Amino acid sequence: MFGKLAFRNVKRQMGNYLIYYITVSLTIALMFAFNSVVTSPDLAEKARSFSDIAGGLVMISVMMALIVAFVLGYASSFLLKLRKREFGTYLTMGMTRFDMILLFTMETLIIGLISLVTGILAGIFLYQVLMSLLSSLMEISYSFSSYSLYGFLMTAGLVLLVFLLSSVTCALYLFRVSIYDLIHGSRKNEKPVRHPMFWFFVTLLSIAGIVAGAVMFYQEMIHIFRDMEALPGRMLMSLLILAVSVFFIHVGASRCLADLMLRFRTFCSRGTNTFVLRQLSGKLRSNSILIGIVAFLITFAVIGSDFSLLMKTFMQSSTDHSYPFDVNAEISASSSPAVSISEAEQILEKYDTVEDRTDYTVYTNHQRYFFEFTPWRGDGFEGLVDSYISESDFNRVQKALGQKTLHLEDTFWIYSSSPQIQSLDFRSAAPVLNGKTYTYGGMISSSPYIVRKAYFLIIVPDEAVKQMAPLLYCSGFSLKGGEYDIADLEKEFLYETPSLVSDRILLASDYEFKQSGWEYASQASGIFVLGALYIAVIFIFLAMAVLALKILSGVSEDKRKYRILTQIGADRMTASKALFCQIFVFFILPFVLPLLSAIPCAVIGQKACTLLGYVSHPRAAYFISGGIALVILAGYLLYFTVTYLTARRHILEY
């Protein structure tokens, strides 16, 4: 009996379940695609860094399933409110609360099974899209990826968990609600907003908080890049200010916007403006907390997505700076190398053609004169000594890299790509080297890292290093770019060395490979971007679904009011326009600020690129932020359209 009734109700209520069905199907598709990526044997084979963080991705999937369960349970309660008169009738006809809970659970399970099938089918396609995207981000070859049975079972288990937990939320509502509320709930009147001017002041204060938080974050970001001892405390405080301000600006605006607009008589006298504003006044007040939470989730989903994609750009550009040559050698002058530079060239020739080799030496006088201009003093920094490179060696490297050369005369220059070093003041330094005093000439900050084992280099004329001892023998190899296995090549240069903190024997190398660094950066950043986008998209879908179902749960209250509107002279088109404006304002309120947040994200991201010296990607932040804003806008239009059409069908068909 209940099965037949549940199928009939699902068929009859399909229009009401459309938002719920779309959200669950999209969520299952995303979960299946993400879980399939996490458990993909092809990805584990191609990406060396994937196995290191696969466990973290599984935890993300489980965590998001719990969040989805909570939000869908909350959203399901709106579906119950939409049908409260129907359920009240069931109770008055003798059906027990347990029977009613069983009936609704069967209905949601039917929708869940349908959503599971369509979600998996969509997820099969989406998985290939994600693998293609991830392969592009990680810069590995893409081919049709095989599906993982474990990924399917993992998705099925998480979906079952989601429906079990969400059913508990619905059961609690049906146990608590009274028959009177079910039958007469549509007759409840919205309470007016109290103290709208107070909430207007809260809105203005929140706007100031958002501006102050963004400015503080921007300034603190610059400070951290330039100050080696800066702590992220103020940056975390700025994020807290932003979070609180985003929440309260929407709470305040929801509680004062409509009431303040009602004071403009000229505006209110036009058409149905007064009716729409009075509708919004009660609805925005009663849902102000929900609107604030939704706006908070979407805003930080946008910020997280923006900066995850920017991190991808940062890591790629950082690789170009960190590995100026295809192979970089830095051999300590105080010990015999496991593989000499000449031997290294012979090994490299077995894998690829060596087109060019650039040798240079880093010297030291075993003093700490320049480190006195840095904060690196005291315990733990005793071994740091000044590192020098001659003018001729530096210019040789610069020519090989296509950079500008220097003509020093009686000056010295500081070479560093670190923003922290660039913030230090060396102008008063006047070192005496080989009996001659040199003055400060400037800072070289745009060139790639040519020595990774030194914090910074002092560039001096050739005669200044004549009596210094070699510290590092360095060499940069430029390869033709043939096909070879980088893992096999790296093994040729490994040697055993004792650990400084334990009795273990570790593997080390005096050679670093750009291809290996590029692969690791691409793989790590690609997986990070995938996880961040997965969380952001789930949050956005759930936020839009909750907002849409909240609107639809109040159609029984709106139906009576719109019937009165038509009875006093408004035609159907006018009523439809009023309903459109009401839903549009309610729906757009939590979306305006998240979309606008893409602008400061782009500005801050572009400044970060500049501070890090990544001038090759000056507009990447703007393209990334704009693309994410467009994706959110497309999702918003989908949910708004479905919500409006469903509400119009319910409210204006009388």
XYZ file of C-alpha atoms in Angstrom, residues 169-533:
365
model
C 16.419 15.138 9.918
C 13.056 14.660 8.196
C 11.916 12.162 10.828
C 12.696 14.638 13.612
C 10.600 17.304 11.882
C 7.618 14.979 11.390
C 7.808 13.840 15.014
C 7.829 17.415 16.342
C 5.345 19.207 14.078
C 1.740 19.462 15.271
C -1.349 18.703 13.204
C -2.474 22.329 13.584
C 0.791 23.612 12.074
C 0.453 21.170 9.195
C -3.155 22.118 8.413
C -3.080 25.843 9.166
C 0.585 26.694 8.649
C -0.168 28.546 5.439
C -2.230 31.090 7.356
C 0.679 32.321 9.441
C 1.595 35.948 8.877
C 5.154 37.143 8.472
C 6.343 39.242 11.413
C 7.421 42.784 10.600
C 11.042 43.831 10.950
C 11.875 45.599 14.173
C 14.420 48.443 14.245
C 15.242 48.587 10.515
C 17.587 51.551 11.069
C 19.657 49.459 13.465
C 20.065 46.789 10.810
C 20.886 49.479 8.263
C 23.711 50.589 10.569
C 24.846 46.937 10.853
C 24.915 46.734 7.039
C 27.034 49.873 6.739
C 29.380 48.631 9.462
C 29.700 45.292 7.659
C 30.557 47.058 4.391
C 33.296 48.915 6.234
C 34.439 45.596 7.731
C 34.676 43.965 4.294
C 36.722 46.864 2.917
C 38.951 46.918 6.012
C 39.413 43.134 5.956
C 40.316 43.108 2.258
C 42.770 45.996 2.673
C 44.301 44.370 5.769
C 44.674 41.050 3.920
C 46.289 42.813 0.948
C 48.749 44.745 3.124
C 49.559 41.724 5.276
C 50.199 39.614 2.182
C 52.756 42.165 0.984
C 54.265 42.327 4.477
C 54.643 38.535 4.716
C 56.273 38.353 1.287
C 58.828 40.966 2.310
C 59.414 40.206 5.994
C 61.094 36.889 6.741
C 59.911 36.846 10.376
C 56.340 37.969 9.769
C 53.641 35.760 11.290
C 50.268 35.110 9.589
C 48.285 36.235 12.644
C 47.039 39.487 11.145
C 46.189 37.721 7.894
C 44.050 35.202 9.775
C 42.433 38.090 11.639
C 41.623 39.803 8.330
C 39.970 36.602 7.066
C 37.926 36.407 10.266
C 36.823 40.025 9.805
C 35.843 39.245 6.214
C 33.877 36.148 7.231
C 31.939 37.939 9.982
C 31.313 40.975 7.762
C 30.070 38.869 4.830
C 27.605 37.124 7.119
C 26.289 40.257 8.826
C 26.056 42.401 5.704
C 23.514 39.922 4.356
C 21.693 39.583 7.666
C 21.496 43.368 7.993
C 20.496 43.952 4.369
C 17.819 41.244 4.580
C 16.284 42.914 7.635
C 16.332 46.528 6.464
C 16.347 46.652 2.656
C 12.634 46.194 1.968
C 11.492 48.314 4.913
C 13.706 51.221 3.936
C 12.499 51.010 0.332
C 8.900 51.230 1.585
C 9.665 54.757 2.788
C 10.120 56.003 -0.787
C 6.538 56.855 -1.698
C 7.219 57.640 -5.346
C 8.799 54.239 -5.884
C 6.118 52.404 -3.901
C 3.305 54.016 -5.848
C 4.387 52.334 -9.068
C 2.620 49.135 -10.016
C 2.970 46.316 -7.514
C 6.123 47.648 -5.847
C 4.450 48.004 -2.441
C 3.101 44.449 -2.612
C 6.488 43.018 -3.605
C 8.320 44.963 -0.887
C 5.886 43.818 1.794
C 6.308 40.238 0.597
C 10.066 40.595 0.743
C 10.040 42.329 4.128
C 8.700 39.309 5.977
C 10.498 36.673 3.936
C 13.913 38.321 4.111
C 13.551 38.912 7.842
C 12.629 35.317 8.631
C 15.376 33.950 6.362
C 18.135 36.481 7.085
C 20.330 33.943 8.912
C 19.951 31.447 6.053
C 20.819 34.117 3.478
C 23.903 35.096 5.494
C 25.110 31.483 5.685
C 24.496 30.886 1.972
C 26.383 34.064 1.040
C 29.244 33.100 3.342
C 29.549 29.632 1.753
C 29.452 30.929 -1.814
C 31.872 33.799 -1.119
C 34.546 31.579 0.364
C 33.925 28.932 -2.287
C 34.742 31.616 -4.864
C 37.819 32.754 -2.931
C 39.031 29.175 -2.462
C 38.561 28.370 -6.155
C 40.335 31.539 -7.254
C 43.379 31.004 -5.099
C 43.620 27.281 -5.812
C 43.891 28.032 -9.528
C 46.292 30.880 -8.826
C 48.432 28.480 -6.814
C 48.682 26.358 -9.946
C 50.069 29.378 -11.801
C 52.400 30.195 -8.899
C 53.831 26.677 -8.737
C 54.424 26.502 -12.470
C 56.144 29.892 -12.524
C 58.094 28.963 -9.388
C 59.479 25.933 -11.210
C 60.830 28.149 -13.990
C 62.541 30.313 -11.361
C 63.810 27.407 -9.273
C 65.265 25.437 -12.191
C 66.944 27.881 -14.605
C 68.574 25.028 -16.530
C 67.301 21.606 -17.500
C 69.811 20.101 -15.053
C 71.302 22.121 -12.199
C 74.388 20.952 -10.330
C 75.578 22.341 -6.964
C 78.512 20.366 -5.562
C 80.109 21.228 -2.232
C 83.773 22.160 -2.569
C 84.563 20.641 0.839
C 83.854 17.016 -0.142
C 84.386 14.659 -3.030
C 81.278 14.380 -5.224
C 79.589 11.051 -5.869
C 79.154 12.156 -9.491
C 81.448 14.833 -10.868
C 80.258 17.413 -13.359
C 82.214 15.747 -16.176
C 80.753 12.348 -15.284
C 77.300 13.934 -15.141
C 77.651 15.187 -18.705
C 78.529 11.678 -19.887
C 75.476 10.215 -18.093
C 73.188 12.871 -19.546
C 74.417 12.149 -23.057
C 73.056 8.589 -22.706
C 69.528 10.000 -22.279
C 69.529 13.234 -24.275
C 71.812 15.580 -26.183
C 73.590 18.194 -24.056
C 73.375 21.390 -26.091
C 75.152 23.685 -23.645
C 76.943 23.590 -20.298
C 77.520 26.655 -18.116
C 80.013 26.353 -15.248
C 80.272 28.863 -12.397
C 81.668 28.910 -8.867
C 80.341 30.320 -5.594
C 83.044 31.591 -3.202
C 83.211 32.484 0.484
C 85.603 34.264 2.836
C 84.035 32.402 5.793
C 82.688 35.655 7.245
C 79.162 36.765 8.144
C 79.445 40.439 7.256
C 76.317 40.580 5.061
C 74.296 38.361 7.386
C 74.498 41.152 9.960
C 72.004 43.007 7.741
C 69.533 40.121 8.066
C 67.533 38.804 11.031
C 69.375 35.438 10.808
C 71.474 35.514 13.940
C 71.901 33.387 17.016
C 71.391 29.684 17.557
C 70.889 27.625 14.448
C 72.411 30.188 12.075
C 76.086 29.889 13.021
C 76.931 27.928 9.865
C 75.718 30.606 7.471
C 78.514 32.445 5.690
C 78.553 35.059 2.960
C 78.379 33.641 -0.571
C 80.036 35.475 -3.455
C 80.003 35.061 -7.233
C 82.368 36.821 -9.590
C 81.171 39.287 -12.200
C 82.380 37.142 -15.093
C 80.690 33.984 -13.770
C 77.435 35.806 -13.127
C 77.410 37.404 -16.576
C 78.148 34.020 -18.159
C 75.066 32.578 -16.467
C 72.980 35.609 -17.384
C 73.911 35.282 -21.045
C 73.011 31.602 -21.043
C 69.614 32.440 -19.544
C 68.972 35.411 -21.816
C 69.135 37.921 -18.946
C 70.849 41.292 -18.644
C 74.514 41.402 -17.668
C 76.232 43.713 -15.163
C 79.195 46.095 -15.260
C 80.241 46.581 -11.637
C 83.421 48.710 -11.469
C 83.830 49.389 -7.693
C 80.370 48.234 -6.591
C 78.753 45.041 -5.406
C 75.206 43.847 -6.133
C 72.905 41.556 -4.184
C 71.303 38.718 -6.119
C 68.091 37.136 -4.775
C 64.641 36.247 -6.075
C 63.198 36.185 -2.554
C 60.825 39.060 -1.631
C 62.118 38.810 1.958
C 65.716 39.457 0.899
C 64.587 42.249 -1.420
C 63.024 44.050 1.554
C 66.388 44.256 3.399
C 68.514 47.401 3.279
C 72.123 46.800 2.198
C 72.872 50.420 1.259
C 75.129 51.024 4.271
C 77.236 47.924 3.573
C 80.847 48.628 2.559
C 82.787 45.346 2.522
C 86.562 45.361 2.234
C 87.584 42.545 -0.114
C 91.171 41.851 -1.160
C 92.206 45.242 0.253
C 89.542 47.243 -1.608
C 86.255 48.773 -0.375
C 83.112 48.272 -2.437
C 79.833 50.173 -2.282
C 76.272 48.991 -2.837
C 75.140 49.051 -6.466
C 71.642 47.571 -6.323
C 69.508 44.430 -6.153
C 69.006 41.781 -8.848
C 65.516 40.393 -8.230
C 64.036 39.203 -11.535
C 66.504 36.482 -12.496
C 65.873 32.786 -11.771
C 67.531 31.008 -8.839
C 71.013 30.067 -10.012
C 72.104 28.786 -6.572
C 69.571 27.090 -4.312
C 71.944 26.323 -1.435
C 72.587 30.015 -0.655
C 70.077 32.514 0.726
C 71.528 35.239 -1.487
C 74.645 35.945 -3.531
C 76.940 38.957 -3.464
C 78.082 39.802 -6.977
C 81.547 41.368 -6.966
C 84.292 42.111 -9.518
C 86.598 39.224 -10.390
C 89.557 40.565 -8.391
C 87.485 40.557 -5.190
C 87.251 36.735 -5.092
C 90.910 35.958 -5.852
C 91.779 35.157 -2.241
C 88.443 33.475 -1.403
C 87.862 29.753 -1.113
C 85.396 27.947 -3.389
C 82.134 27.085 -1.600
C 80.114 25.452 -4.396
C 80.981 24.202 -7.844
C 77.901 24.781 -9.985
C 76.921 23.928 -13.507
C 73.817 24.265 -15.640
C 73.058 21.851 -18.481
C 70.703 22.680 -21.337
C 69.295 19.573 -23.023
C 67.816 19.182 -26.490
C 64.509 17.935 -25.121
C 64.258 14.337 -26.204
C 62.026 11.609 -24.755
C 63.387 9.792 -21.707
C 62.264 8.492 -18.315
C 63.145 11.146 -15.757
C 62.871 8.642 -12.891
C 65.554 6.441 -14.436
C 67.775 9.451 -15.068
C 67.488 10.648 -11.460
C 68.548 7.239 -10.144
C 71.888 7.617 -11.943
C 72.804 10.546 -9.651
C 71.669 9.206 -6.264
C 74.105 8.343 -3.485
C 73.751 7.224 0.121
C 74.280 9.626 3.012
C 73.670 9.267 6.767
C 70.697 11.110 8.261
C 71.476 14.008 10.595
C 68.584 13.190 12.936
C 68.558 9.377 12.997
C 70.628 6.288 12.230
C 68.962 5.815 8.870
C 70.756 5.995 5.527
C 69.142 8.411 3.075
C 69.443 8.899 -0.670
C 70.671 12.287 -1.844
C 71.752 13.986 -5.068
C 73.812 17.026 -6.025
C 71.753 17.423 -9.215
C 68.246 18.791 -9.707
C 66.142 18.301 -12.813
C 63.674 20.808 -14.191
C 61.461 18.096 -15.675
C 61.148 16.367 -12.313
C 60.366 19.637 -10.524
C 57.877 20.578 -13.211
C 56.130 17.210 -12.960
C 55.875 17.366 -9.186
C 54.620 20.968 -9.203
C 52.069 20.215 -11.935
C 50.842 17.035 -10.248
C 50.616 18.463 -6.727
C 48.958 21.703 -7.834
C 46.591 19.855 -10.190
C 45.364 17.547 -7.439
C 45.037 20.497 -5.058
C 43.007 22.430 -7.636
C 40.753 19.418 -8.222
C 40.033 19.045 -4.502
C 39.382 22.767 -4.061
C 37.064 22.960 -7.073
